[in-house]
JSON list of C-alpha atoms and ligand atoms in Angstrom, two decimals:
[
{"chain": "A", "resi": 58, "resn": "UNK", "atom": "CA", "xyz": [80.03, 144.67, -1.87]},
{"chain": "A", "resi": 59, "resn": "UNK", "atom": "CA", "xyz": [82.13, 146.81, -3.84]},
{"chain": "A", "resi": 60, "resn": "UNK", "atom": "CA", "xyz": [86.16, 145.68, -4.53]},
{"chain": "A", "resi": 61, "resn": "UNK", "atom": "CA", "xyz": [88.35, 148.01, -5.86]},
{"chain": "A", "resi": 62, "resn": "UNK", "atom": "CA", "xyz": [91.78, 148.41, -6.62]},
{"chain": "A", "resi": 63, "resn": "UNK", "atom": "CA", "xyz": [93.72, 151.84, -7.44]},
{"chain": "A", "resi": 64, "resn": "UNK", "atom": "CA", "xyz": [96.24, 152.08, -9.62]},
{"chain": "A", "resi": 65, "resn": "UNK", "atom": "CA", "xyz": [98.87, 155.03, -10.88]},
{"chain": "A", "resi": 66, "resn": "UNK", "atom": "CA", "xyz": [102.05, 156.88, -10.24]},
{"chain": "A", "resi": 67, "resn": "UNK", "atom": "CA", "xyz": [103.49, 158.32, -6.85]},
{"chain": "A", "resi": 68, "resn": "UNK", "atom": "CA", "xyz": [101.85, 161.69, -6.19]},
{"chain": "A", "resi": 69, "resn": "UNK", "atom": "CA", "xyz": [98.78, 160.91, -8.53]},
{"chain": "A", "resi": 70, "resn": "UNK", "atom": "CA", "xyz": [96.46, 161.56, -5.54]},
{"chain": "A", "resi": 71, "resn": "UNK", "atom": "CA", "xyz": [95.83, 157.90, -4.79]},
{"chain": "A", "resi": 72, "resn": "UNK", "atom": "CA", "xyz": [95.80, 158.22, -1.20]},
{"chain": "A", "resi": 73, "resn": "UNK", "atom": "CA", "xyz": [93.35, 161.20, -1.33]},
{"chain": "A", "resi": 74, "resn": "UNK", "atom": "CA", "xyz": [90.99, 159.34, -3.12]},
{"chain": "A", "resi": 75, "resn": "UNK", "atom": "CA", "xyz": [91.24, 156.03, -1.36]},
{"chain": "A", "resi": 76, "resn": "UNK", "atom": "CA", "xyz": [89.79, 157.63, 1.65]},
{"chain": "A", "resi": 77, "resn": "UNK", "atom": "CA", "xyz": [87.77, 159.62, -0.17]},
{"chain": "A", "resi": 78, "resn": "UNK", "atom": "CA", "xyz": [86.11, 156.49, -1.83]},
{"chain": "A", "resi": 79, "resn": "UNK", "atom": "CA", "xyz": [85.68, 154.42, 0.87]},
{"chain": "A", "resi": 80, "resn": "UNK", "atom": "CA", "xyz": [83.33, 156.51, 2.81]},
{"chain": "A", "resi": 81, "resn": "UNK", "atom": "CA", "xyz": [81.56, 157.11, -0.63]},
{"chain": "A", "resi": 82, "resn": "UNK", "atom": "CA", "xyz": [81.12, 153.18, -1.20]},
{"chain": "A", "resi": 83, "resn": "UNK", "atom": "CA", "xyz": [81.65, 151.93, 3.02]},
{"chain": "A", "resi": 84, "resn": "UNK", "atom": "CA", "xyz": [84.55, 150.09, 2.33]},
{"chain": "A", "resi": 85, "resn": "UNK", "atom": "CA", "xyz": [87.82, 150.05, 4.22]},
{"chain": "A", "resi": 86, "resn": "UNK", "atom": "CA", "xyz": [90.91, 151.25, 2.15]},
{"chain": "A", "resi": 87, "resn": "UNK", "atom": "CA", "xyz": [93.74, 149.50, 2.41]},
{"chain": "A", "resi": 88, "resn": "UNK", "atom": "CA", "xyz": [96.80, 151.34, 1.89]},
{"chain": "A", "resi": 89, "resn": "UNK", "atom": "CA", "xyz": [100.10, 149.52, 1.75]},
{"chain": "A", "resi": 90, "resn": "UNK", "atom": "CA", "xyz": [102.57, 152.47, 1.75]},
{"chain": "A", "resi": 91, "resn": "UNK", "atom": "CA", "xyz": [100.31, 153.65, 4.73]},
{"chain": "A", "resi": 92, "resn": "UNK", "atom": "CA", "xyz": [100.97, 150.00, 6.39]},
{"chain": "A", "resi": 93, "resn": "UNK", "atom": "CA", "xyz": [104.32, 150.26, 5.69]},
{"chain": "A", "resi": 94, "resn": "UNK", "atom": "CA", "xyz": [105.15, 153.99, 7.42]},
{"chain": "A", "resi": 95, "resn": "UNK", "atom": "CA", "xyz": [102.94, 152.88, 10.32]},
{"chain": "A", "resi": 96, "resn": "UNK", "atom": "CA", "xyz": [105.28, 149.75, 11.06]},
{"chain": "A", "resi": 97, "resn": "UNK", "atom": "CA", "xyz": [108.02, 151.83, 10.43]},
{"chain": "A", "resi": 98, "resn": "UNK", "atom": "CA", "xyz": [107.04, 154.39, 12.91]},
{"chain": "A", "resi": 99, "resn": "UNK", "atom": "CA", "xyz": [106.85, 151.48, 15.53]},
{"chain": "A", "resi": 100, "resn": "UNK", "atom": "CA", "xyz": [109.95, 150.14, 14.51]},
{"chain": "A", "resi": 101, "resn": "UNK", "atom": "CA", "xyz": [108.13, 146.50, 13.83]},
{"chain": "A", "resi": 102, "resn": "UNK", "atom": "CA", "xyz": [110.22, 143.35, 12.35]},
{"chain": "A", "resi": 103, "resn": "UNK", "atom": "CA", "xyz": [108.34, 144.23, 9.57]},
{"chain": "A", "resi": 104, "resn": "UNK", "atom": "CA", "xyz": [108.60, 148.20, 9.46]},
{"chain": "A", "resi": 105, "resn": "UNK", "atom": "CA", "xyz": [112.71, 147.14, 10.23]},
{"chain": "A", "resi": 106, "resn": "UNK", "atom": "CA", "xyz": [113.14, 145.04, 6.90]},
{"chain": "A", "resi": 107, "resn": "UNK", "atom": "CA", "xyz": [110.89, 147.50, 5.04]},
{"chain": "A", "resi": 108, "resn": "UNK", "atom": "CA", "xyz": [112.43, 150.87, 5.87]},
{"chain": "A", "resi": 109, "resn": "UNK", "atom": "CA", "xyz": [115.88, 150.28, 3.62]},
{"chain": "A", "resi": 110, "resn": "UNK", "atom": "CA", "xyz": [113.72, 149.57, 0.78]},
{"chain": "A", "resi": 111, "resn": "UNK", "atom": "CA", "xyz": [111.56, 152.39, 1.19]},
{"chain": "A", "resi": 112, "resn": "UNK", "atom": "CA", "xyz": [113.97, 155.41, 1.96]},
{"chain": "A", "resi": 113, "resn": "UNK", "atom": "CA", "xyz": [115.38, 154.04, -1.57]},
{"chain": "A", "resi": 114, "resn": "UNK", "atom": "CA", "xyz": [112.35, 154.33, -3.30]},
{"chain": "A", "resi": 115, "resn": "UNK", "atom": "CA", "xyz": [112.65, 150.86, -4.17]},
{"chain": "A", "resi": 116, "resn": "UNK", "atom": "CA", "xyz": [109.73, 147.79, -3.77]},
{"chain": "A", "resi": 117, "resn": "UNK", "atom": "CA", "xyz": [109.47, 146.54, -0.59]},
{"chain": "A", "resi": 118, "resn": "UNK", "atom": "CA", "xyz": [110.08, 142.57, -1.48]},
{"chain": "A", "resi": 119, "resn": "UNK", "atom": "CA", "xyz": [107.37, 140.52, -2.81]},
{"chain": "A", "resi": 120, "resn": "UNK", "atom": "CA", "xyz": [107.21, 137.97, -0.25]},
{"chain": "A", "resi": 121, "resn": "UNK", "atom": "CA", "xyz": [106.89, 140.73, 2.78]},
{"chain": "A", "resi": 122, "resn": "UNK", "atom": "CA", "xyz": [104.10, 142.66, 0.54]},
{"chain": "A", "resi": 123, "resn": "UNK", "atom": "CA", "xyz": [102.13, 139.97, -0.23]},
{"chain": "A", "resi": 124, "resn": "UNK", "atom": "CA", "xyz": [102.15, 138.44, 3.29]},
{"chain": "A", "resi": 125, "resn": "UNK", "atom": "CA", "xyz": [101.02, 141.47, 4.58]},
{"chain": "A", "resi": 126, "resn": "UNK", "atom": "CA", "xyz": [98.07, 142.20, 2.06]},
{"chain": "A", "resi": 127, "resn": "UNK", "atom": "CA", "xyz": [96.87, 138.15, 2.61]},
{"chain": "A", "resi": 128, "resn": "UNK", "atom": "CA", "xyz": [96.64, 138.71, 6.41]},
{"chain": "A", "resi": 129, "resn": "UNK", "atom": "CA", "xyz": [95.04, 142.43, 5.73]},
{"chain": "A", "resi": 130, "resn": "UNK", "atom": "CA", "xyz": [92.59, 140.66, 3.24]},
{"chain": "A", "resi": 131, "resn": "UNK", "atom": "CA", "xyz": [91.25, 138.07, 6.25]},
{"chain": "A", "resi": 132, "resn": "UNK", "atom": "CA", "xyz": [90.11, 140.68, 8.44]},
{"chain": "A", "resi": 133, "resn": "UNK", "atom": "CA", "xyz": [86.34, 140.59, 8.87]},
{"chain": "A", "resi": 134, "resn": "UNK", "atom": "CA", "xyz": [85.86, 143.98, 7.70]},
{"chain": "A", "resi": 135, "resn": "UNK", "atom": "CA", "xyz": [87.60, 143.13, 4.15]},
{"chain": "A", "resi": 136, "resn": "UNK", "atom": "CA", "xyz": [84.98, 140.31, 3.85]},
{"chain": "A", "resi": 137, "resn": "UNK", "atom": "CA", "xyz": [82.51, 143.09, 2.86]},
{"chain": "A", "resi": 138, "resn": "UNK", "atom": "CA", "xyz": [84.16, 144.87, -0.39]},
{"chain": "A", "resi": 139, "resn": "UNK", "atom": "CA", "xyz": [87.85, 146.41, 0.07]},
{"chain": "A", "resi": 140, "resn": "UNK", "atom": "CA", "xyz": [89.76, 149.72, -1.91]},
{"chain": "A", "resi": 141, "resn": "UNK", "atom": "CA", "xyz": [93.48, 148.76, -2.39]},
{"chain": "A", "resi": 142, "resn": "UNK", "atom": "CA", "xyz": [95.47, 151.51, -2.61]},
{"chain": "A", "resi": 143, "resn": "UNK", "atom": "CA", "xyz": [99.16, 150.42, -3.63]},
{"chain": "A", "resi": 144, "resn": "UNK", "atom": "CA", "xyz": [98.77, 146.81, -4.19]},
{"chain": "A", "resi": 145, "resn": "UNK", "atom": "CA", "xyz": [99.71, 145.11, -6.60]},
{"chain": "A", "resi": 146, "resn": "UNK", "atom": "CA", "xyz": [102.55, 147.11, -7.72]},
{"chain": "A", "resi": 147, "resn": "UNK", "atom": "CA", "xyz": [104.50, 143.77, -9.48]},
{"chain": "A", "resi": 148, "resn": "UNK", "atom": "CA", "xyz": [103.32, 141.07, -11.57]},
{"chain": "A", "resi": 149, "resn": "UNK", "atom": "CA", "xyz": [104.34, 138.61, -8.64]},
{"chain": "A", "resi": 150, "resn": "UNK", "atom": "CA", "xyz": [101.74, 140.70, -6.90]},
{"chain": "A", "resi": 151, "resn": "UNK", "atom": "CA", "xyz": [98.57, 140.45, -9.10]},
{"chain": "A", "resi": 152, "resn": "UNK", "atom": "CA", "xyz": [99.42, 136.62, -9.34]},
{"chain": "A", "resi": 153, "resn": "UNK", "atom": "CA", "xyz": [98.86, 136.55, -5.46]},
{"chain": "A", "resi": 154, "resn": "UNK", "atom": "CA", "xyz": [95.97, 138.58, -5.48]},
{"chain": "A", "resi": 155, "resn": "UNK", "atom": "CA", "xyz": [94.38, 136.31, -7.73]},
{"chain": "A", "resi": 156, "resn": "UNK", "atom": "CA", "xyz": [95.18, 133.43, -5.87]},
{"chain": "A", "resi": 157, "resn": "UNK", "atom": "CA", "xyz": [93.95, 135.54, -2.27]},
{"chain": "A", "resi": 158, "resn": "UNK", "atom": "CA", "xyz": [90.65, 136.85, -3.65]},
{"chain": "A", "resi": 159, "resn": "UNK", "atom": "CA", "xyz": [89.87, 133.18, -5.24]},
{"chain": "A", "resi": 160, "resn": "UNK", "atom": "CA", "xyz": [90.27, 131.73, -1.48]},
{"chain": "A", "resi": 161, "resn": "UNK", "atom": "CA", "xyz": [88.02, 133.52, -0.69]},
{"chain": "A", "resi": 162, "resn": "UNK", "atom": "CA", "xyz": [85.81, 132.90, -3.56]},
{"chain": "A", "resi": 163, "resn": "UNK", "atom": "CA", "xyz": [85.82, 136.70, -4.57]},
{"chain": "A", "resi": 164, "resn": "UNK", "atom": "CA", "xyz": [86.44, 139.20, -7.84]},
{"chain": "A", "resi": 165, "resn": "UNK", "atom": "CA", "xyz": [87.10, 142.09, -8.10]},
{"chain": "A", "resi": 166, "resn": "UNK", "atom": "CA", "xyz": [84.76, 145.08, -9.68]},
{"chain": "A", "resi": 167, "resn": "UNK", "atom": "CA", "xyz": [87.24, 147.55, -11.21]},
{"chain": "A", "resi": 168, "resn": "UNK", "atom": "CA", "xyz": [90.82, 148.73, -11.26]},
{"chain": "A", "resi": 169, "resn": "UNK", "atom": "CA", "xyz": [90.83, 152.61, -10.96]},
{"chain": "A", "resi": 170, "resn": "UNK", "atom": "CA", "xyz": [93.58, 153.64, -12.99]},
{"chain": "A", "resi": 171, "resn": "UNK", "atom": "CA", "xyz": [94.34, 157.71, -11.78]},
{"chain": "A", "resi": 172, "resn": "UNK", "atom": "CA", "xyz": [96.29, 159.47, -14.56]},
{"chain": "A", "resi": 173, "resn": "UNK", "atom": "CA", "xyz": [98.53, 162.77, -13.82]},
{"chain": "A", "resi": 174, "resn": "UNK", "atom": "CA", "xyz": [101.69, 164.04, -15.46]},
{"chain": "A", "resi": 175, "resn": "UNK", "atom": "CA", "xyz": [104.97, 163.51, -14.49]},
{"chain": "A", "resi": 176, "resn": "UNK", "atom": "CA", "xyz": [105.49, 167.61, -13.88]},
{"chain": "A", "resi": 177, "resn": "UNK", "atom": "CA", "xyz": [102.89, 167.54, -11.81]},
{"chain": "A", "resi": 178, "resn": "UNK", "atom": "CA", "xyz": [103.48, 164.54, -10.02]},
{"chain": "A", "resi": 179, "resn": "UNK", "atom": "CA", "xyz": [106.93, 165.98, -9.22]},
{"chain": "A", "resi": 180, "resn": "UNK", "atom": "CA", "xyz": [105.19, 168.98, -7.80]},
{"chain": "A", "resi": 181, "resn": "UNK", "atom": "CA", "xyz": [103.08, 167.33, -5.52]},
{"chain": "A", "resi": 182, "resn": "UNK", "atom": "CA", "xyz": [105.31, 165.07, -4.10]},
{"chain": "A", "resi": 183, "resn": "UNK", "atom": "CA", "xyz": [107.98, 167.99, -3.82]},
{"chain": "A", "resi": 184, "resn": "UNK", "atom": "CA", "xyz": [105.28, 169.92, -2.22]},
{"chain": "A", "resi": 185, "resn": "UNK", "atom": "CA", "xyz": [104.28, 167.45, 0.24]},
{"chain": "A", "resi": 186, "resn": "UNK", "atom": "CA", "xyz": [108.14, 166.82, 1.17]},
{"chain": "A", "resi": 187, "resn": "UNK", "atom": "CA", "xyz": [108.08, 170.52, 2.64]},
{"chain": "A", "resi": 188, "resn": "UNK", "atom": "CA", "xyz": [104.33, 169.82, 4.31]},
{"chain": "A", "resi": 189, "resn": "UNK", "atom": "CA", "xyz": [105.16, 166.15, 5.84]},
{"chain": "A", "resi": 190, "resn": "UNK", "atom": "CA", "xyz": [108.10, 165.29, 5.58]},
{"chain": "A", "resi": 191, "resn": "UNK", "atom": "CA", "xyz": [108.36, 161.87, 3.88]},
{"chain": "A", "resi": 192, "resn": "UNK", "atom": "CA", "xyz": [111.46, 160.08, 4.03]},
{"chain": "A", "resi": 193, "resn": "UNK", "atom": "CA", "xyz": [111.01, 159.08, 0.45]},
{"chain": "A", "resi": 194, "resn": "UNK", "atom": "CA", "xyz": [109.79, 162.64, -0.35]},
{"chain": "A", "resi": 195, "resn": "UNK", "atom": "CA", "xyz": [113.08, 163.74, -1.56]},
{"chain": "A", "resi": 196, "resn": "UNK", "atom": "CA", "xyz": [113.85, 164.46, -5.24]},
{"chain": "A", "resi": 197, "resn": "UNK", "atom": "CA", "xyz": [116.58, 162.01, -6.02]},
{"chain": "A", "resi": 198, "resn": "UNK", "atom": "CA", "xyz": [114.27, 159.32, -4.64]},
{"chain": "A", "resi": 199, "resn": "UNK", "atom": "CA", "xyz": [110.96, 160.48, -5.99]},
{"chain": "A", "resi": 200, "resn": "UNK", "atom": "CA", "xyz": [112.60, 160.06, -9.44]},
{"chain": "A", "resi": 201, "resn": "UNK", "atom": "CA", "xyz": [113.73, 156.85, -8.68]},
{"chain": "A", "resi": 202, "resn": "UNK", "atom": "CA", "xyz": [110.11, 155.66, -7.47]},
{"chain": "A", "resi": 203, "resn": "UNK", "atom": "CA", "xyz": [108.98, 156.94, -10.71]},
{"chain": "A", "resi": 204, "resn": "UNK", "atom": "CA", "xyz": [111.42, 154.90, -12.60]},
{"chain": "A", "resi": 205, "resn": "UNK", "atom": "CA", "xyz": [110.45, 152.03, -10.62]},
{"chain": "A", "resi": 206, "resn": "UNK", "atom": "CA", "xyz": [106.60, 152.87, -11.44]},
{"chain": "A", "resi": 207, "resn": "UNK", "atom": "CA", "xyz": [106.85, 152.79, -15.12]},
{"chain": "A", "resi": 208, "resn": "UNK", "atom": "CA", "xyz": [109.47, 149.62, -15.02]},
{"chain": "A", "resi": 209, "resn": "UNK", "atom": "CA", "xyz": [107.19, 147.48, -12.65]},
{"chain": "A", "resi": 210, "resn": "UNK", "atom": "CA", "xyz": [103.83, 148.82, -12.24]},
{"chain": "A", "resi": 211, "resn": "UNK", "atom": "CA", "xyz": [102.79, 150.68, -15.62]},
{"chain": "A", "resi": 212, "resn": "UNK", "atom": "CA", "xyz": [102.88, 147.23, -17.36]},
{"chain": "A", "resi": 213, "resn": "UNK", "atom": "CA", "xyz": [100.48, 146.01, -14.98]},
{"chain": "A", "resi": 214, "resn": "UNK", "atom": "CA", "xyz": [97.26, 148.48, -16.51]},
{"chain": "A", "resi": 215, "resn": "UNK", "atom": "CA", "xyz": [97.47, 146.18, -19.58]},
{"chain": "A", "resi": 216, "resn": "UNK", "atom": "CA", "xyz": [97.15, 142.66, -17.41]},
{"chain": "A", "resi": 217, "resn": "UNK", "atom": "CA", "xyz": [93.57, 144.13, -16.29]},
{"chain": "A", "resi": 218, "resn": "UNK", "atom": "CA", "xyz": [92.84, 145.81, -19.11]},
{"chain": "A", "resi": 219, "resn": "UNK", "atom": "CA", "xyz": [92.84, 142.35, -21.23]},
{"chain": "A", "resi": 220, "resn": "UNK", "atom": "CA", "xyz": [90.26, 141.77, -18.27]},
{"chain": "A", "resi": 221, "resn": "UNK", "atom": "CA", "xyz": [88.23, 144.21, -19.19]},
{"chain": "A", "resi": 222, "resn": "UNK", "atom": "CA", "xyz": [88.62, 145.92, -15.20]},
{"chain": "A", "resi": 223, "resn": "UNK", "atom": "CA", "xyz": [90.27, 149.44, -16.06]},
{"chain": "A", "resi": 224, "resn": "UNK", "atom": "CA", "xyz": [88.24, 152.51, -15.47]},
{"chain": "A", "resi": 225, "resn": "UNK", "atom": "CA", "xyz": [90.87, 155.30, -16.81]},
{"chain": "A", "resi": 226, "resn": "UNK", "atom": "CA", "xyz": [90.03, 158.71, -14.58]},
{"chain": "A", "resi": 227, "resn": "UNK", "atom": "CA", "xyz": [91.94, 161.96, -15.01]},
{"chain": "A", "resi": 228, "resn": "UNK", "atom": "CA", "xyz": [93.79, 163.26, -11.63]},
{"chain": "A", "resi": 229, "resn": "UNK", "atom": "CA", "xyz": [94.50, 166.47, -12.18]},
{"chain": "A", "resi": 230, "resn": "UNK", "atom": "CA", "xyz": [91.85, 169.02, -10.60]},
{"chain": "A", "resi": 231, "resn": "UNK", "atom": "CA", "xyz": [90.34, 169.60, -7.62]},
{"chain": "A", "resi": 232, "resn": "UNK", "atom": "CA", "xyz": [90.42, 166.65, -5.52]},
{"chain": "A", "resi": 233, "resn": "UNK", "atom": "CA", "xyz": [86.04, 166.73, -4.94]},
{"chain": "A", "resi": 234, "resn": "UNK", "atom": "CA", "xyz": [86.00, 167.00, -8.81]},
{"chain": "A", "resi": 235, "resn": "UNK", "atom": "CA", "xyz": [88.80, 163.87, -9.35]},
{"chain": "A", "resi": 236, "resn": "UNK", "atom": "CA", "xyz": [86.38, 162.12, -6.95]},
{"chain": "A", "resi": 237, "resn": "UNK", "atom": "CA", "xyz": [83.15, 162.85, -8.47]},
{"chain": "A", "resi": 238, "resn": "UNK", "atom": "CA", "xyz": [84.62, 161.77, -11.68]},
{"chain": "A", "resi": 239, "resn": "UNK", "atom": "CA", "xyz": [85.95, 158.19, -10.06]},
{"chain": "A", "resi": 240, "resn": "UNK", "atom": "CA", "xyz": [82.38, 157.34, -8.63]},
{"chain": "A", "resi": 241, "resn": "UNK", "atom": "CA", "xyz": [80.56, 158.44, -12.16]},
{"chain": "A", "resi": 242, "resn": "UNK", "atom": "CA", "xyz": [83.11, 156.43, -14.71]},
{"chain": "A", "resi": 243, "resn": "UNK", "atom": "CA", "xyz": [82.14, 153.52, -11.78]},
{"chain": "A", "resi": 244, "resn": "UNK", "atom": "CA", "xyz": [78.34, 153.92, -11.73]},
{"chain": "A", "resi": 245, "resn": "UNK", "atom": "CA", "xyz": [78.38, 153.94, -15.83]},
{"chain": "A", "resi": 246, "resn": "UNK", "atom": "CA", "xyz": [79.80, 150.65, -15.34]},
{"chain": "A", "resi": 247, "resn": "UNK", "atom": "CA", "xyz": [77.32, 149.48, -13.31]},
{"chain": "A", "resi": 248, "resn": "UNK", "atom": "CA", "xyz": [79.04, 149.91, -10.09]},
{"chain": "A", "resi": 249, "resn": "UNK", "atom": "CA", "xyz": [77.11, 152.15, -7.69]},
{"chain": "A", "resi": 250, "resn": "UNK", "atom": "CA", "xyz": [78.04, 153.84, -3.89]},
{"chain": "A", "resi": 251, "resn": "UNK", "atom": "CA", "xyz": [75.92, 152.61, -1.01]},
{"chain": "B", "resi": 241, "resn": "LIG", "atom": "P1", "xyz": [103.63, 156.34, -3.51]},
{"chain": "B", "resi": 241, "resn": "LIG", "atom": "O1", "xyz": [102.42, 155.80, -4.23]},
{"chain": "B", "resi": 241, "resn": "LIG", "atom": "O2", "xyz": [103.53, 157.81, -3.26]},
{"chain": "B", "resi": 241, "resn": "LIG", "atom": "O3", "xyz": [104.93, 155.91, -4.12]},
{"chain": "B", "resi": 241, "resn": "LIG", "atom": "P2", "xyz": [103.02, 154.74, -1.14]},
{"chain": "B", "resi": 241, "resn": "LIG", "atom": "O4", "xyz": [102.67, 155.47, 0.09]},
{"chain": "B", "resi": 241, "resn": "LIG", "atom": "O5", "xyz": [101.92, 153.99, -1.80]},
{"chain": "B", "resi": 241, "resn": "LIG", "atom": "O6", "xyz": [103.73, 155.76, -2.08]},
{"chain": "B", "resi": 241, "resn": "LIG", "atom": "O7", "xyz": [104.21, 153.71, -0.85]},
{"chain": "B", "resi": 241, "resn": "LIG", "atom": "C1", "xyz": [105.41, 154.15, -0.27]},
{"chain": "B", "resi": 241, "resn": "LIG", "atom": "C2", "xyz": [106.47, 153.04, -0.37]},
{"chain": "B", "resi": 241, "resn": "LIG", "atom": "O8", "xyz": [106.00, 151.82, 0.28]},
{"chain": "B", "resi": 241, "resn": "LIG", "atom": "C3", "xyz": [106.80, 152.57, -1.78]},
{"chain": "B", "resi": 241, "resn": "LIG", "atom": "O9", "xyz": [107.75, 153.39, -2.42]},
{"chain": "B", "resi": 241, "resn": "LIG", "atom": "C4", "xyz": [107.35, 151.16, -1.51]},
{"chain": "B", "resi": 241, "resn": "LIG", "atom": "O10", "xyz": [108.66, 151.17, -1.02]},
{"chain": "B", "resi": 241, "resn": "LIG", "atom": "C5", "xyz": [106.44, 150.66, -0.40]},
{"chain": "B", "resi": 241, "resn": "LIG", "atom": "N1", "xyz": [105.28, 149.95, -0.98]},
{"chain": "B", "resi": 241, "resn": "LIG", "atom": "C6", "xyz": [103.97, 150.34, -0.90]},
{"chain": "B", "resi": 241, "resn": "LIG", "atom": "N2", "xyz": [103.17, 149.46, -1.54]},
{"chain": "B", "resi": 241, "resn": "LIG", "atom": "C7", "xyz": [103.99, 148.49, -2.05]},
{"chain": "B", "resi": 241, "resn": "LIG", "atom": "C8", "xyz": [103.81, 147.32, -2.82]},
{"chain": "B", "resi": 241, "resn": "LIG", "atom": "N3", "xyz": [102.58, 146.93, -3.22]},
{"chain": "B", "resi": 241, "resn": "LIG", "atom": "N4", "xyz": [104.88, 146.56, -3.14]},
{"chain": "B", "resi": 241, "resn": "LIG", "atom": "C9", "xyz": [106.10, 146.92, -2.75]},
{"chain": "B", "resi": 241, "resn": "LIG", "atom": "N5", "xyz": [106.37, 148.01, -2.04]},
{"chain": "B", "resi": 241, "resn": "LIG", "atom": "C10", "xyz": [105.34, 148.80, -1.68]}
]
């Protein structure tokens, strides 16, 4: 029963290694951005009051977030160990996470913090713009959700560092390598795949 949460900037490889990781540990990961673009692609109520935010590169609101990842968080197969990719991205964020995961009488194991330059984030996310498409793929925005990264999320490394929860792992290399390096730093801390 493995809980995770991932941690770094856009373009770091987080989504990558989320999937990666939960077939390594048989876990679901839960991506937030994902969640987001999916109700956006349905045009939800949700996905509506989201999409603004997102084609900014800005935070989607607190209050829709963390609704979202409380509901996720009930399903039966979260019950078992969970990856967050994405989430918490604020400090409003890591308070409700607390306050979720004690509900349910839970902790978590580790924050994976997944380090890459900025150059090289830019690259990737530049890269993937041509491949996918991403509304939020564009450069002007990109460089805003980077801004908004080191504002609002960056800070948030030290909160579970002072818990003793950060596993710092290099992203830049092949992805199988990035990976293999995630699930050794884990296993020295005593946190082993199934
Ligand atoms: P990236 O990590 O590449 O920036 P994601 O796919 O994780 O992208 O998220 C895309 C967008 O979804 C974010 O820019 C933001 O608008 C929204 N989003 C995702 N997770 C959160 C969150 N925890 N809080 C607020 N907004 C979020």
């Amino acid at each position: 029963m493995t809980r995770l949460l991932l941690i770094g900037m856009p373009g770091a490889g987080k989504g990558t290694q989320a999937e990666r990781l939960s077939e390594a540990f048989g876990i679901p990961a839960i991506s937030t951005g994902d969640i987001f673009r999916h109700n956006v692609k349905n045009e939800t109520e949700l996905g509506k009051q989201a999409k603004a935010f997102m084609d900014r590169g800005e935070y989607v609101p607190d209050s829709l977030t963390n609704a979202l990842v409380r509901d996720r968080l009930s399903h039966a197969d979260a019950a078992e160990g969970f990856l967050l990719d994405g989430y918490p991205r604020t400090a409003d964020q890591v308070v409700e996470l607390d306050d979720i995961l004690s509900s349910h009488s839970q902790k978590l194991d580790a924050v994976v913090m997944l380090t890459a330059d900025v150059d090289e984030v830019v690259r990737r996310l530049l890269n993937r713009a041509i491949e996918q498409g991403r509304a939020d793929d564009t450069e002007e925005v990109i460089r805003r959700r980077l801004e908004v990264y080191e504002e609002q999320t960056a800070p948030l490394v030290s909160v579970y560092a002072a818990r003793d929860l950060v596993v710092t792992v290099d992203g830049l290399g092949e992805v199988a390598e990035v990976t293999a390096r995630i699930v050794d730093a884990l296993a020295e801390r005593g946190i082993a795949k199934n």
